[in-house]
Amino acid sequence: MTSPLRILLLEDSVIDAELIQEFLGADHFVCDVNRVETRAEFTAALKNNVIDVVLADYRLPSFDGLSALKLALSARPDLPFIFVSGFGEEIAIEALTSGATDYVLKTRLSGLAPAVRRALREARERAKRKKAEQALRRSEMYLAEAERLSQTGSFAWNASTSELYWSDGSYRVFEYDPAIRPTLQLVVDRTHPDDRMRQRQILDRAAVDGRDFTYEHRLLAADGSVKHVQVVAHRLAGEDPGHFVFVGAITDITERKRAEEERERLRQLETNLAHISRVSMMGELTASLAHEIKQPITAAVMDANACMRWLQRDRPEVKEACSAASRMVASVTRAAAIIDRVRSLYGRGAPEREAVDLNEILREMTVLLADTAVRQSISIRKELDLGLPRTTADRVQLQQVLMNLMLNGIEAMRETGGELSIASKRIEHDQLFVSVSDSGAGLPLDQSERIFDAFFTTKPHGTGMGLSISRRIIESHGGRLWASPNAGRGAIFQFTLPAEAKSEHAAPSVAATT
């Protein structure tokens, strides 16, 4: 069913009003007419939003059409207003120049329906155009706000004519007055001198081959400050061969660059702290290392003296001398191996990840710390899963973690003695599990997580970096490190690492006490 045409009719003649409705009905209009005669009635009727068109006589006893037109243009400027009058051509010109949509003579009412249809069509087109303009303005407002928040500007560049368009955001990035017409020379002038040659090469190449381009460069502001920007451009399709038009965006990435530099600085600081932590730990191992290295060197000296005695006899005992020399070589080789292990802990080189045997590292650390533990009346117990698969890791970093955890356990039992337990096993989800437990004083109350914070320490002369660095090392290997109270007394530190490959036949665990 067609909706009725809602008409506000300014007409004092009932007969003329009926004729108007009859002519519109003959042209298939279903009309809903509100007829008024006075200014007050017309003004009140205009407030009704459900009006499609105004039809008005030019002159009425107490009111006139031109006054009605002014009221309508003020209150409802988009509402079609058609004069339907008996006055002639001069009046029609005045009405149309005053803003009326159309003028139809009462003696030619056959033209009313086409005039109404035309007025309604034009009103719809105006409404559609207005809606599109509002949407465009809204879109431009959103785009401008998005550019401001993201510190981004858009641009268009005709590489053939060198014409350049900038959005408001681009003017902000380059710090130019929006009243200035953008040119490539303005871009070059604002570019950092050290980056201009590379920028020119990129733009020249794009102008020749029409390929999309992305690059970063620096801008040098008028006050001497430096900005980092990223330019991304895409060539529009459909242009004539050899004529390239690019659209793109320029983004201020200064804060991102600063953040990257700060992260790199912090990574370097962390690397330095990790190195310092390793070196400081070595001070605690001095006595143990001296004892361990002294033993094979002393044995080598004794074997060397024995070898000399065997060779200095009237009849040299070559067989016994060779045996002594072989023992001497073995002792010196053992001492060299110990020194190599220690030197690897001192190193500051870049991390090198490889397939490592976690049990082997546990054994190495047990050997290094054995004398330190014995001097504190501490035994070290190992319970290692001999079927433990390898893991991909930095050997030196894992040595550092285990040394940290084991020295912490030894420190916790320094006054009382006790047992340091080291265990390894494979758990679900292809994870390797290691635990280091002691029977010392235990964890600070309600602070099992704070002990991993940088610079937090319970030791009188501690740096508070060992556990923090250890956790970061384990997490960088895809694992997890945590602490919890030990059953009965003391603390237990545990960590996981991903296995390198599945092991179908795991050997049983073997317990050994040192």
XYZ file of C-alpha atoms in Angstrom:
514
model
C 0.000 0.000 0.000
C 1.373 3.433 -1.015
C 1.882 5.892 1.854
C -0.340 8.977 1.572
C 1.146 12.268 0.408
C 1.069 14.520 3.456
C 0.272 18.070 2.291
C 0.220 21.331 4.233
C -2.189 23.440 2.143
C -2.336 27.218 2.655
C -5.644 28.006 0.930
C -8.728 30.036 1.913
C -10.997 28.585 -0.809
C -12.592 25.247 -0.016
C -13.505 24.780 -3.686
C -9.906 25.361 -4.825
C -8.657 22.962 -2.118
C -11.019 20.250 -3.422
C -9.864 20.874 -7.013
C -6.215 20.554 -6.000
C -6.884 17.249 -4.225
C -8.981 16.023 -7.194
C -6.200 16.717 -9.727
C -3.606 15.001 -7.537
C -5.934 12.021 -7.018
C -6.381 11.721 -10.763
C -2.640 11.239 -10.990
C -2.753 8.393 -8.435
C -1.739 10.451 -5.405
C -3.368 9.408 -2.124
C -3.446 12.694 -0.213
C -3.582 13.535 3.480
C -4.313 17.296 3.417
C -4.049 19.735 6.331
C -5.648 23.005 5.138
C -4.844 26.250 6.983
C -5.670 29.898 6.304
C -3.926 32.051 8.919
C -0.364 32.743 9.954
C -0.904 31.130 13.351
C -2.334 27.972 11.837
C 0.495 27.757 9.298
C 3.216 28.283 11.934
C 1.699 25.593 14.166
C 1.381 23.145 11.282
C 5.063 23.599 10.301
C 6.045 22.054 13.630
C 4.565 18.765 12.449
C 7.469 16.715 11.085
C 5.219 14.509 8.946
C 4.836 16.940 6.037
C 5.955 16.010 2.526
C 5.150 19.219 0.649
C 3.678 22.704 1.156
C 1.130 24.008 -1.387
C 0.290 27.692 -0.926
C -1.909 30.318 -2.511
C -0.126 33.566 -3.194
C -2.598 35.889 -1.487
C -5.091 35.257 1.327
C -7.408 37.643 3.247
C -5.236 37.716 6.414
C -1.985 36.177 5.212
C 0.175 35.852 2.069
C 2.226 33.167 0.394
C 5.575 35.016 0.411
C 5.405 35.410 4.202
C 4.577 31.716 4.460
C 7.559 30.909 2.235
C 9.923 32.842 4.520
C 8.557 31.023 7.575
C 8.939 27.662 5.832
C 12.505 28.393 4.651
C 13.460 29.395 8.187
C 11.825 26.461 9.970
C 12.027 23.672 7.340
C 14.500 24.663 4.587
C 14.448 21.195 2.974
C 10.653 21.064 2.675
C 9.355 21.498 -0.946
C 7.222 24.667 -1.278
C 5.000 25.057 -4.358
C 2.829 28.060 -5.072
C -0.620 27.258 -6.502
C -2.051 30.627 -7.444
C -4.166 32.491 -9.916
C -1.669 35.325 -10.379
C 0.444 35.523 -13.511
C 4.045 35.294 -14.667
C 5.538 38.297 -12.842
C 4.354 36.932 -9.502
C 5.790 33.499 -10.407
C 9.245 35.000 -11.022
C 9.164 36.778 -7.677
C 8.096 33.577 -5.905
C 10.807 31.427 -7.504
C 13.562 33.983 -6.887
C 12.421 34.127 -3.245
C 13.122 30.409 -2.842
C 9.949 28.586 -3.889
C 10.363 25.129 -5.399
C 7.799 25.706 -8.186
C 4.824 27.841 -9.270
C 1.626 26.374 -10.741
C -1.289 28.431 -12.037
C -4.737 27.464 -10.798
C -5.900 27.681 -14.402
C -3.412 24.906 -15.282
C -3.816 22.433 -12.437
C -2.923 19.565 -14.800
C 0.701 20.564 -14.222
C 0.415 20.269 -10.428
C 1.010 16.520 -10.151
C 4.225 16.583 -12.299
C 5.434 19.588 -10.288
C 4.800 17.733 -7.024
C 6.566 14.606 -8.299
C 9.524 16.665 -9.452
C 9.683 18.541 -6.124
C 9.548 15.300 -4.118
C 12.274 13.709 -6.283
C 14.538 16.742 -5.887
C 13.867 16.760 -2.124
C 14.892 13.091 -1.898
C 18.051 13.761 -3.897
C 18.904 16.744 -1.693
C 18.346 14.641 1.423
C 20.504 11.842 0.024
C 23.226 14.316 -0.954
C 23.081 15.971 2.459
C 23.324 12.602 4.180
C 26.337 11.673 2.043
C 27.986 15.012 2.818
C 27.374 14.516 6.532
C 28.815 11.011 6.327
C 31.842 12.365 4.470
C 32.382 15.107 7.056
C 31.981 12.557 9.830
C 34.418 10.209 8.113
C 36.909 13.044 7.652
C 36.515 13.978 11.304
C 37.122 10.366 12.386
C 40.121 10.116 10.058
C 41.578 13.376 11.372
C 41.142 12.204 14.967
C 42.653 8.790 14.149
C 45.627 10.510 12.471
C 46.098 12.732 15.511
C 45.979 9.820 17.971
C 48.273 7.594 15.896
C 50.577 10.464 14.883
C 49.975 9.541 11.260
C 49.331 11.589 8.136
C 48.130 10.545 4.689
C 49.367 11.807 1.339
C 48.958 11.460 -2.408
C 51.870 11.919 -4.816
C 51.705 12.161 -8.597
C 55.188 11.004 -9.551
C 54.741 12.290 -13.122
C 53.762 15.865 -12.247
C 55.337 16.003 -8.760
C 51.987 17.177 -7.375
C 51.606 16.407 -3.694
C 48.603 16.308 -1.358
C 48.849 16.236 2.452
C 46.214 15.599 5.078
C 46.220 17.685 8.260
C 48.075 14.836 9.932
C 50.938 15.095 7.426
C 51.257 18.810 8.085
C 51.524 17.991 11.805
C 54.215 15.357 11.230
C 56.298 17.682 9.039
C 55.473 20.695 11.267
C 54.441 22.984 8.397
C 51.633 25.532 8.286
C 48.542 23.970 6.578
C 48.243 27.128 4.466
C 51.487 26.199 2.658
C 51.155 24.163 -0.543
C 53.095 20.878 -0.066
C 55.986 20.130 -2.419
C 58.747 17.540 -2.619
C 61.229 20.286 -1.837
C 59.511 20.885 1.501
C 59.893 17.167 2.225
C 63.592 17.245 1.337
C 64.172 20.416 3.382
C 62.686 18.769 6.480
C 64.529 15.462 5.978
C 67.698 14.919 8.002
C 70.723 15.728 5.786
C 72.229 12.269 6.345
C 69.056 10.592 5.019
C 68.365 12.768 1.960
C 70.409 10.814 -0.581
C 68.755 7.496 0.310
C 65.328 9.145 0.266
C 65.972 10.638 -3.188
C 67.075 7.236 -4.517
C 63.877 5.570 -3.267
C 61.593 8.264 -4.725
C 63.447 8.353 -8.048
C 63.188 4.580 -8.387
C 59.444 4.664 -7.562
C 58.876 7.366 -10.200
C 60.529 5.122 -12.812
C 59.202 1.633 -12.011
C 55.967 2.539 -10.176
C 56.538 0.012 -7.408
C 55.176 0.374 -3.886
C 57.753 1.526 -1.365
C 58.345 1.571 2.374
C 61.210 3.206 4.211
C 62.171 4.959 7.420
C 64.077 8.188 7.770
C 64.610 11.104 10.130
C 63.108 14.576 10.080
C 65.040 17.582 11.364
C 62.629 20.119 12.870
C 63.178 23.859 12.871
C 64.134 23.756 16.569
C 66.831 21.121 15.879
C 64.891 18.166 17.335
C 64.889 14.884 15.408
C 61.884 12.752 14.535
C 61.849 9.212 13.183
C 59.140 8.559 10.585
C 57.986 5.591 8.534
C 56.636 6.078 4.999
C 54.402 3.479 3.317
C 53.132 4.130 -0.230
C 50.984 2.142 -2.670
C 50.546 2.878 -6.395
C 46.976 3.337 -7.576
C 45.906 0.925 -10.306
C 44.428 2.027 -13.615
C 46.753 4.941 -14.322
C 48.234 5.502 -17.785
C 51.504 3.654 -18.443
C 54.412 5.679 -17.175
C 52.162 7.911 -15.059
C 52.240 6.793 -11.459
C 50.114 8.101 -8.608
C 50.880 6.897 -5.095
C 48.780 7.117 -1.951
C 50.314 6.441 1.409
C 50.832 7.253 5.038
C 53.625 8.782 7.054
C 53.830 7.841 10.726
C 55.821 9.441 13.509
C 57.632 6.459 15.098
C 59.936 8.488 17.344
C 58.509 7.057 20.569
C 58.699 3.518 19.170
C 62.347 4.055 18.259
C 63.091 5.401 21.711
C 61.347 2.427 23.284
C 63.386 0.031 21.116
C 66.602 1.794 22.086
C 65.606 1.634 25.753
C 64.799 -2.075 25.473
C 68.176 -2.668 23.846
C 69.871 -0.671 26.599
C 68.064 -2.722 29.250
C 68.976 -5.970 27.479
C 72.624 -4.912 27.466
C 72.377 -3.929 31.132
C 70.849 -7.282 31.949
C 73.642 -9.040 30.058
C 76.229 -7.051 32.011
C 74.507 -7.802 35.321
C 74.361 -11.492 34.454
C 78.087 -11.424 33.764
C 78.784 -9.585 37.023
C 76.636 -12.106 38.866
C 78.632 -14.995 37.402
C 81.933 -13.370 38.318
C 80.789 -12.564 41.866
C 79.775 -16.190 42.367
C 83.253 -17.292 41.447
C 84.600 -15.543 44.518
C 82.628 -17.986 46.648
C 84.212 -20.890 44.760
C 87.838 -19.835 45.177
C 88.671 -22.255 48.005
C 86.879 -25.145 46.316
C 88.586 -24.530 42.968
C 92.008 -24.145 44.570
C 91.573 -27.503 46.311
C 90.239 -29.246 43.196
C 92.969 -27.928 40.901
C 95.731 -28.466 43.473
C 95.004 -32.191 43.716
C 95.736 -33.130 40.051
C 98.668 -30.691 39.866
C 100.219 -32.176 43.045
C 99.718 -35.660 41.633
C 101.330 -34.591 38.343
C 104.391 -33.194 40.190
C 104.796 -36.416 42.162
C 104.515 -38.521 39.009
C 107.023 -36.246 37.231
C 109.546 -36.738 40.089
C 108.929 -40.464 40.049
C 109.448 -40.536 36.281
C 112.785 -38.734 36.681
C 113.912 -41.178 39.387
C 113.021 -44.173 37.223
C 114.972 -42.707 34.306
C 118.026 -41.692 36.419
C 118.770 -45.196 37.644
C 121.901 -46.946 36.402
C 119.584 -49.080 34.407
C 116.580 -46.844 33.587
C 113.196 -48.413 34.354
C 111.462 -47.304 31.170
C 108.213 -49.155 31.806
C 107.721 -47.610 35.246
C 108.759 -44.193 33.893
C 106.173 -44.456 31.108
C 103.473 -45.352 33.636
C 104.387 -42.334 35.753
C 104.416 -40.099 32.667
C 100.944 -41.385 31.645
C 99.562 -40.627 35.119
C 101.148 -37.177 34.938
C 99.414 -36.485 31.571
C 96.072 -37.624 32.976
C 96.426 -35.354 36.039
C 97.374 -32.314 33.978
C 94.502 -33.012 31.566
C 92.098 -33.158 34.512
C 93.365 -29.816 35.830
C 93.004 -28.240 32.385
C 89.417 -29.492 32.147
C 88.599 -27.914 35.494
C 90.111 -24.607 34.356
C 88.099 -24.734 31.099
C 84.862 -25.210 33.031
C 85.628 -22.227 35.224
C 86.714 -20.053 32.287
C 83.408 -20.732 30.503
C 81.579 -19.291 33.497
C 83.624 -16.090 33.307
C 82.953 -15.563 29.606
C 80.811 -12.655 28.339
C 80.280 -13.937 24.800
C 76.934 -13.996 22.987
C 74.591 -16.866 23.989
C 75.196 -20.016 21.976
C 72.421 -22.571 22.072
C 73.016 -26.203 21.318
C 71.724 -29.618 22.312
C 72.916 -30.138 25.907
C 72.697 -32.947 28.433
C 71.101 -31.436 31.544
C 72.342 -34.297 33.745
C 75.905 -33.652 32.604
C 75.639 -30.000 33.659
C 74.212 -31.082 37.028
C 77.171 -33.386 37.545
C 79.656 -30.654 36.562
C 78.150 -28.224 39.064
C 78.171 -30.883 41.764
C 81.901 -31.439 41.202
C 82.633 -27.699 41.268
C 80.708 -27.173 44.502
C 81.614 -30.409 46.266
C 84.473 -28.969 48.355
C 82.460 -25.828 49.254
C 79.666 -28.102 50.515
C 81.979 -30.425 52.467
C 83.593 -27.507 54.287
C 80.106 -26.513 55.518
C 79.230 -30.092 56.601
C 76.761 -30.362 53.699
C 76.262 -33.471 51.605
C 74.993 -33.331 48.029
C 72.517 -35.969 46.916
C 71.765 -36.542 43.233
C 68.705 -38.330 41.880
C 69.002 -38.098 38.105
C 66.774 -39.613 35.434
C 69.322 -41.349 33.196
C 66.847 -41.422 30.328
C 66.481 -37.656 30.322
C 66.419 -36.326 26.737
C 68.560 -33.383 25.683
C 67.344 -29.805 25.577
C 68.393 -26.912 23.335
C 70.037 -24.329 25.572
C 73.016 -22.135 26.308
C 75.270 -24.353 28.433
C 76.968 -21.483 30.279
C 73.649 -19.855 31.180
C 72.296 -23.132 32.590
C 75.533 -23.554 34.556
C 74.947 -20.094 35.994
C 71.349 -20.918 36.992
C 72.298 -24.170 38.689
C 75.264 -22.588 40.448
C 72.964 -19.828 41.744
C 70.398 -22.293 43.082
C 72.965 -24.649 44.607
C 74.978 -21.863 46.247
C 71.747 -20.450 47.701
C 71.004 -23.866 49.210
C 74.533 -24.165 50.632
C 74.317 -20.629 52.042
C 70.973 -21.486 53.709
C 72.609 -24.439 55.544
C 75.948 -22.752 56.335
C 75.331 -22.646 60.098
C 73.554 -25.985 60.550
C 74.823 -28.297 57.826
C 72.428 -30.618 56.077
C 71.688 -32.130 52.697
C 71.393 -30.468 49.294
C 69.231 -32.603 46.997
C 69.484 -32.349 43.214
C 66.913 -34.178 41.061
C 66.010 -34.381 37.392
C 63.168 -36.125 35.620
C 60.928 -35.931 32.608
C 57.330 -34.819 33.127
C 54.239 -34.483 30.924
C 54.040 -32.243 27.841
C 57.688 -33.033 26.924
C 59.114 -30.990 29.776
C 62.349 -31.577 31.694
C 62.083 -30.942 35.431
C 64.927 -30.051 37.815
C 64.688 -29.407 41.555
C 67.261 -28.129 44.059
C 66.146 -28.486 47.684
C 67.811 -27.725 51.001
C 67.070 -28.121 54.718
C 67.984 -24.570 55.666
C 65.995 -21.675 57.132
C 63.402 -21.715 54.372
C 61.792 -18.933 52.325
C 60.894 -15.499 53.755
C 57.283 -15.567 54.952
C 54.808 -14.832 52.115
C 57.665 -13.756 49.817
C 58.185 -16.780 47.580
C 57.700 -14.533 44.517
C 59.464 -11.400 45.766
C 62.768 -13.286 45.986
C 62.797 -13.241 42.153
C 62.529 -9.442 42.022
C 65.685 -7.610 40.980
C 67.694 -6.267 43.959
C 65.553 -8.084 46.548
C 67.816 -10.071 48.895
C 67.802 -11.579 52.382
C 71.601 -11.899 52.506
C 73.602 -9.212 54.353
C 75.972 -8.787 51.394
C 73.772 -10.083 48.558
C 73.164 -8.209 45.289
C 69.603 -9.426 44.808
C 70.301 -10.256 41.156
C 71.048 -14.007 41.155
C 67.474 -15.348 41.276
C 66.107 -12.567 39.074
C 68.656 -13.337 36.355
C 68.133 -17.085 36.789
C 64.396 -16.732 36.200
C 64.961 -14.589 33.106
C 67.413 -17.173 31.724
C 64.977 -20.056 32.236
C 62.060 -18.100 30.748
C 64.168 -17.137 27.711
C 64.619 -20.884 27.140
C 60.852 -21.454 27.192
C 60.759 -22.759 30.752
C 59.563 -21.693 34.207
C 61.383 -21.219 37.550
C 59.638 -21.035 40.911
C 60.231 -21.638 44.637
C 58.215 -23.228 47.434
C 58.731 -24.391 51.029
C 60.386 -27.783 51.351
C 58.564 -30.572 53.145
C 59.533 -30.231 56.803
C 62.264 -27.598 56.610
C 64.073 -25.511 54.023
C 63.204 -24.457 50.476
C 62.941 -26.113 47.113
C 63.681 -24.371 43.807
C 62.272 -25.988 40.683
C 62.409 -25.245 36.987
C 61.252 -26.774 33.720
C 62.715 -26.718 30.226
C 61.300 -28.067 26.954
C 62.774 -31.360 25.787
C 64.596 -31.294 22.461
C 63.047 -34.568 21.242
C 60.890 -37.399 22.527
C 62.566 -40.367 24.150
C 60.524 -43.523 23.648
C 62.354 -45.653 26.243
C 63.246 -43.750 29.389
C 65.732 -45.424 31.703
C 64.851 -45.709 35.425
C 66.001 -43.039 37.849
C 69.209 -43.677 39.753
C 69.905 -42.108 43.156
C 73.463 -41.293 44.200
C 74.733 -39.597 47.337
C 77.842 -37.429 47.430
